[in-house]
Amino acid sequence: MIHCLLYTEGRILLVSKTQAIDILKGGGNVAIPTETVYGLAGRYDSLKAVENIFRIKQRPSFDPLICHISNLEQIDLLTKNFDPTSQRLAKEFWPGPLTIVLPKSKNVDSLITAGLDTVAIRMPKHRLCQEIIEEVASPLCAPSANYFGKTSPSSMQHVETEFGGKLAVVDGGDCEIGIESTIVEVIDGQVFIHRSGMISKADMENLGFEVLDRKSKSAQGPGSMQDHYMPKVPFYLIKENKKQYLENKERLKEWKLEDDPYLAARNLYKNLRHQAETTSGFYTYISDEDGHWEAIWDRLKKASYRKDLF
Ligand code: TXA
Ligand code: MG
């Protein structure tokens, strides 16, 4: 496949949309843009492509993948039961940053779902991403295009920094949302949130959905690992009243988040990387504000060095 890759300055394996489609059609892997973060894509019906996603990402096989679709017809390939509440969620929020967990169909290999009988499905809003899925004419599995447990990529350059020339990437600009999708599962007509995102609990409640409290399901979702998005240097997320802990750590730099949560989310991973590259340690304050901040606190809690300070 190397002959069809474009080498630009440095080590970037930048490919065009057409080249990406060819690679994916042939069962290869390409990093593609979405409105949330870049994804490491491969077609869902190619075992080789799916195995390579786990291998390239160094992802443990117990962590299932999200399948991305470009139209509602593709959903029938993936699930045997698209219940009315999930259909309503899809109508309100697709295409967009919402992933819906549904009972899997027999077409979906258990490698994708890590042995679960459910599959996570999302219809992204990013135009280029939609066109790629449409032309490959197959749902695409795509976890965030970063090594397992590390910071997710919200630009093509982040993918390059992470995989340095080992993975082809399509440039779709900086991601508009900037953090990963909200993941939900409908249980007896109620919406359970597996992972928070910029579609908040209140956004769904305002449209009449009954949303369960995150703690109400005894079984934790597979995406609920405590350490994730970890930068290379110590990062502290601090409650104002734990400030004294920082007093002897003069070399820590304060990182001020933007006031607007959408802007803070959009720039979150870029700024997290910047802090990690330019400081020997840094900190920021967590506020009591929830709503659209919840997903941001979730990511920062997992990225932070000490879990007892917030
Ligand atoms: O915005 C996003 O969701 C991005 C873009 C590329 O679409 N993707 C993403 O994928 O964040 P990933 O693999 O980094 O995170 C997917 C999460 C994992 O934590 C996984 O555990 C969870 O989705 N997941 C996958 N299948 C699931 C299932 N059947 N039930 C519950 N959680 C599931
Ligand atoms: Mg990820």
Coordinates of C-alpha atoms and ligand atoms in Angstrom, one line a residue:
M1 CA 0.0 0.0 0.0
I2 CA 3.0 2.3 0.5
H3 CA 3.0 3.4 -3.1
C4 CA -0.3 5.3 -2.7
L5 CA 0.8 7.2 0.5
L6 CA 1.8 10.8 0.3
Y7 CA 4.9 11.7 2.3
T8 CA 4.9 15.3 3.2
E9 CA 7.5 17.1 5.4
G10 CA 8.8 15.0 8.2
R11 CA 7.1 11.7 8.8
I12 CA 3.5 12.4 8.2
L13 CA 1.7 9.8 6.1
L14 CA -0.9 12.1 4.9
V15 CA -3.4 10.5 2.5
S16 CA -6.2 11.9 0.5
K17 CA -9.9 11.0 1.0
T18 CA -9.7 8.7 -2.1
Q19 CA -6.6 7.0 -0.9
A20 CA -8.1 6.5 2.6
I21 CA -11.2 4.9 1.0
D22 CA -9.0 2.5 -1.0
I23 CA -6.9 1.5 2.0
L24 CA -10.1 1.0 4.1
K25 CA -11.9 -1.0 1.4
G26 CA -8.8 -3.3 1.2
G27 CA -9.0 -4.0 4.9
G28 CA -6.2 -1.5 5.9
N29 CA -6.2 1.1 8.7
V30 CA -6.3 4.9 8.5
A31 CA -6.7 7.6 11.1
I32 CA -9.8 9.7 10.1
P33 CA -11.2 12.9 11.5
T34 CA -14.5 13.1 13.4
E35 CA -16.1 16.1 15.1
T36 CA -15.0 14.7 18.5
V37 CA -11.5 13.3 18.1
Y38 CA -9.6 11.5 15.3
G39 CA -10.3 7.8 15.1
L40 CA -8.1 4.8 14.1
A41 CA -10.4 3.3 11.5
G42 CA -10.8 -0.1 10.0
R43 CA -13.9 -1.8 8.4
Y44 CA -16.0 -3.8 10.9
D45 CA -16.3 -6.8 8.7
S46 CA -12.5 -7.3 8.2
L47 CA -11.0 -9.3 11.1
K48 CA -7.5 -8.3 10.0
A49 CA -8.5 -4.6 10.1
V50 CA -10.0 -5.0 13.6
E51 CA -7.1 -7.0 14.9
N52 CA -4.7 -4.3 13.7
I53 CA -6.6 -1.6 15.5
F54 CA -5.9 -3.4 18.8
R55 CA -2.3 -4.1 17.8
I56 CA -1.5 -0.5 16.6
K57 CA -3.2 1.1 19.6
Q58 CA -1.7 -1.5 22.0
R59 CA -5.2 -1.8 23.3
P60 CA -6.2 -4.7 25.6
S61 CA -8.7 -7.0 24.1
F62 CA -11.2 -6.4 26.9
D63 CA -11.9 -2.8 25.8
P64 CA -14.6 -2.8 23.0
L65 CA -14.7 -0.6 19.9
I66 CA -17.3 1.9 18.6
C67 CA -18.7 1.2 15.1
H68 CA -19.3 4.3 13.0
I69 CA -22.1 4.5 10.4
S70 CA -23.0 7.1 7.8
N71 CA -26.7 6.2 7.3
L72 CA -29.5 4.5 9.3
E73 CA -29.6 1.5 6.9
Q74 CA -26.2 0.4 8.2
I75 CA -27.6 0.1 11.7
D76 CA -29.4 -3.1 10.7
L77 CA -26.1 -4.7 10.0
L78 CA -25.0 -4.1 13.6
T79 CA -28.0 -4.5 15.9
K80 CA -30.9 -6.9 16.1
N81 CA -33.0 -4.5 18.2
F82 CA -33.1 -0.8 17.7
D83 CA -35.6 0.0 20.5
P84 CA -37.9 3.1 20.3
T85 CA -36.0 5.1 22.9
S86 CA -32.7 4.6 21.2
Q87 CA -34.4 5.5 17.9
R88 CA -35.6 8.7 19.4
L89 CA -32.1 9.5 20.7
A90 CA -30.7 8.9 17.3
K91 CA -33.3 11.2 15.7
E92 CA -32.4 14.0 18.2
F93 CA -28.6 13.7 18.2
W94 CA -27.4 11.9 15.1
P95 CA -25.3 12.8 13.2
G96 CA -23.4 14.0 16.2
P97 CA -21.3 13.2 19.4
L98 CA -23.6 10.5 20.8
T99 CA -22.8 6.8 20.9
I100 CA -25.6 4.4 21.5
V101 CA -25.0 0.9 22.9
L102 CA -27.4 -1.7 21.4
P103 CA -27.8 -5.5 21.4
K104 CA -25.3 -6.7 18.8
S105 CA -26.2 -8.7 15.6
K106 CA -24.4 -11.9 14.7
N107 CA -22.5 -9.9 12.0
V108 CA -20.5 -8.1 14.7
D109 CA -17.4 -10.2 15.7
S110 CA -16.9 -10.6 19.4
L111 CA -13.4 -9.1 19.1
I112 CA -15.1 -5.7 18.4
T113 CA -17.4 -6.0 21.4
A114 CA -14.8 -7.6 23.7
G115 CA -17.2 -10.5 24.2
L116 CA -20.1 -8.4 25.2
D117 CA -23.5 -9.0 23.6
T118 CA -23.9 -5.3 23.0
V119 CA -22.3 -3.0 20.4
A120 CA -21.5 0.7 20.6
I121 CA -22.7 2.7 17.5
R122 CA -22.2 6.3 16.4
M123 CA -23.1 8.4 13.4
P124 CA -20.5 11.2 13.2
K125 CA -21.3 14.6 11.9
H126 CA -17.9 15.4 10.3
R127 CA -18.5 15.7 6.6
L128 CA -15.3 14.1 5.4
C129 CA -15.8 11.2 7.9
Q130 CA -19.4 10.7 6.6
E131 CA -18.2 10.6 3.0
I132 CA -15.4 8.1 3.8
I133 CA -17.8 5.7 5.5
E134 CA -20.4 6.2 2.8
E135 CA -17.9 5.3 0.0
V136 CA -16.3 2.4 1.9
A137 CA -19.9 1.2 2.2
S138 CA -19.2 -0.5 5.5
P139 CA -19.5 0.6 9.1
L140 CA -16.0 1.5 10.4
C141 CA -14.7 0.6 13.8
A142 CA -12.6 3.4 15.2
P143 CA -11.3 4.0 18.7
S144 CA -9.5 7.3 19.4
A145 CA -6.2 7.4 17.4
N146 CA -3.8 7.3 20.4
Y147 CA -1.9 4.6 22.3
F148 CA -4.1 3.0 24.9
G149 CA -4.5 5.2 28.0
K150 CA -2.9 8.2 26.5
T151 CA -4.3 11.6 25.5
S152 CA -6.8 11.5 22.6
P153 CA -6.0 13.4 19.3
S154 CA -8.0 16.4 18.3
S155 CA -5.9 17.3 15.3
M156 CA -4.0 15.5 12.5
Q157 CA -0.7 16.7 14.1
H158 CA -1.6 14.9 17.3
V159 CA -2.0 11.6 15.4
E160 CA 1.4 12.2 13.8
T161 CA 3.0 12.9 17.2
E162 CA 1.6 9.7 18.5
F163 CA 2.2 7.3 15.7
G164 CA 5.0 9.2 13.8
G165 CA 4.7 7.9 10.3
K166 CA 3.4 4.4 11.1
L167 CA -0.2 5.2 10.4
A168 CA -1.8 6.9 7.4
V169 CA -4.0 9.9 8.4
V170 CA -6.6 12.0 6.5
D171 CA -6.5 15.7 7.4
G172 CA -9.9 16.9 8.4
G173 CA -8.8 20.0 10.4
D174 CA -9.1 20.5 14.2
C175 CA -12.0 18.6 15.8
E176 CA -14.9 20.9 16.6
I177 CA -16.0 19.2 19.8
G178 CA -12.6 18.1 21.0
I179 CA -13.5 15.4 23.5
E180 CA -15.0 11.9 22.9
S181 CA -18.7 11.3 22.4
T182 CA -21.2 10.7 25.2
I183 CA -21.9 6.9 25.4
V184 CA -25.4 5.9 26.4
E185 CA -27.4 2.6 26.7
V186 CA -31.2 2.4 27.0
I187 CA -32.2 0.1 29.8
D188 CA -36.0 -0.4 30.2
G189 CA -36.7 2.9 28.4
Q190 CA -34.3 4.8 30.6
V191 CA -31.0 6.3 29.4
F192 CA -27.8 5.1 31.3
I193 CA -24.7 7.2 30.6
H194 CA -21.6 5.0 30.3
R195 CA -19.3 8.0 29.5
S196 CA -20.1 11.7 29.7
G197 CA -19.5 14.0 26.8
M198 CA -20.7 17.3 25.4
I199 CA -24.2 16.0 25.0
S200 CA -25.0 16.3 28.7
K201 CA -27.6 14.6 31.0
A202 CA -29.6 17.9 31.0
D203 CA -29.5 18.1 27.1
M204 CA -31.3 14.7 27.1
E205 CA -33.6 15.5 30.0
N206 CA -34.7 18.7 28.3
L207 CA -35.9 16.6 25.4
G208 CA -38.0 14.4 27.7
F209 CA -35.6 11.5 28.1
E210 CA -35.4 9.9 31.6
V211 CA -31.7 9.7 32.4
L212 CA -30.4 7.4 35.0
D213 CA -27.8 8.5 37.5
R214 CA -24.4 7.2 36.6
K215 CA -24.1 5.3 39.9
S216 CA -27.4 3.5 39.5
K217 CA -26.1 0.6 37.4
S218 CA -24.1 -1.9 39.5
A219 CA -22.0 -3.2 36.6
Q220 CA -19.4 -0.6 35.6
G221 CA -19.1 0.0 31.8
P222 CA -15.9 -1.1 30.1
G223 CA -15.0 2.5 29.5
S224 CA -14.8 3.5 33.1
M225 CA -11.1 3.1 33.7
Q226 CA -9.6 5.4 36.4
D227 CA -6.4 6.3 34.6
H228 CA -6.7 7.6 31.1
Y229 CA -5.5 10.5 29.0
M230 CA -2.4 10.7 31.2
P231 CA 0.1 13.4 30.2
K232 CA 3.9 12.7 30.5
V233 CA 4.4 15.0 33.5
P234 CA 2.5 15.2 36.8
F235 CA -0.8 17.0 36.4
Y236 CA -2.9 17.9 39.5
L237 CA -6.6 18.6 39.5
I238 CA -7.2 20.5 42.7
K239 CA -10.2 21.6 44.7
E240 CA -9.6 25.2 46.0
N241 CA -9.5 23.8 49.6
K242 CA -6.6 21.4 48.8
K243 CA -4.4 24.3 47.7
Q244 CA -2.0 23.9 50.5
Y245 CA -0.9 20.7 48.9
L246 CA 0.7 22.7 46.1
E247 CA 2.5 25.1 48.4
N248 CA 5.8 23.2 48.3
K249 CA 5.7 22.5 44.7
E250 CA 6.8 25.9 43.3
R251 CA 7.7 24.6 39.9
L252 CA 4.2 23.7 39.1
K253 CA 2.6 25.9 36.5
E254 CA -1.1 26.9 36.7
W255 CA -3.2 26.0 33.7
K256 CA -6.3 28.2 33.3
L257 CA -9.2 26.6 31.4
E258 CA -11.4 28.7 29.2
D259 CA -14.6 30.1 30.8
D260 CA -16.9 28.5 28.1
P261 CA -17.1 24.7 28.4
Y262 CA -17.4 24.2 24.7
L263 CA -14.2 26.1 24.1
A264 CA -12.5 24.4 27.0
A265 CA -13.5 21.0 25.5
R266 CA -12.4 22.0 22.0
N267 CA -8.9 23.0 23.3
L268 CA -8.6 20.5 26.1
Y269 CA -6.3 17.9 24.6
K270 CA -4.3 20.4 22.7
N271 CA -3.7 22.4 25.9
L272 CA -3.0 19.2 27.9
R273 CA -0.3 18.2 25.4
H274 CA 1.1 21.8 25.4
Q275 CA 1.3 21.8 29.2
A276 CA 3.0 18.4 29.2
E277 CA 5.6 19.5 26.6
T278 CA 6.4 22.9 28.2
T279 CA 6.3 22.3 31.9
S280 CA 7.7 19.8 34.4
G281 CA 4.3 19.7 36.1
F282 CA 1.1 21.7 36.1
Y283 CA -2.3 22.1 37.9
T284 CA -5.7 23.4 37.4
Y285 CA -8.7 24.0 39.7
I286 CA -11.9 22.0 39.5
S287 CA -15.1 24.0 40.1
D288 CA -18.5 22.8 41.4
E289 CA -20.1 23.7 38.1
D290 CA -21.5 20.6 36.3
G291 CA -23.7 20.5 33.2
H292 CA -21.4 20.6 30.2
W293 CA -18.4 20.8 32.5
E294 CA -19.0 17.2 33.7
A295 CA -17.3 15.6 30.7
I296 CA -14.3 17.9 31.1
W297 CA -13.9 17.0 34.8
D298 CA -14.3 13.4 33.9
R299 CA -11.4 13.5 31.5
L300 CA -9.2 15.7 33.8
K301 CA -9.8 13.4 36.8
K302 CA -8.6 10.5 34.8
A303 CA -5.6 12.5 33.5
S304 CA -4.6 13.6 37.0
Y305 CA -1.7 12.3 39.0
R306 CA -3.4 12.2 42.5
K307 CA -7.0 11.2 42.8
D308 CA -7.4 12.4 46.3
L309 CA -7.1 16.1 45.6
F310 CA -10.5 16.8 44.0
Ligands
TXA1 O1 -16.0 10.3 20.1 C1 -15.7 9.1 20.2 O2 -16.4 8.3 20.7 C2 -14.4 8.6 19.5 C3 -14.5 8.9 18.0 C4 -13.3 8.4 17.2 O3 -15.7 8.4 17.5 N1 -14.1 7.3 19.8 C5 -13.7 6.9 21.0 O4 -13.4 5.5 21.0 O5 -13.6 7.6 22.0 P1 -12.6 4.8 22.2 O6 -12.4 3.4 21.8 O7 -11.4 5.6 22.6 O8 -13.6 4.8 23.4 C6 -14.8 4.0 23.2 C7 -15.3 3.6 24.5 C8 -14.4 2.6 25.2 O9 -14.2 3.2 26.5 C9 -15.3 1.4 25.3 O10 -15.1 0.8 26.6 C10 -16.7 1.9 25.2 O11 -16.6 2.9 24.3 N2 -17.6 0.9 24.7 C11 -17.4 0.2 23.5 N3 -18.4 -0.7 23.3 C12 -19.1 -0.7 24.4 C13 -20.3 -1.4 24.9 N4 -20.8 -2.4 24.2 N5 -20.8 -1.1 26.1 C14 -20.3 -0.1 26.8 N6 -19.2 0.7 26.5 C15 -18.6 0.4 25.3
MG2 MG -10.0 6.5 23.6

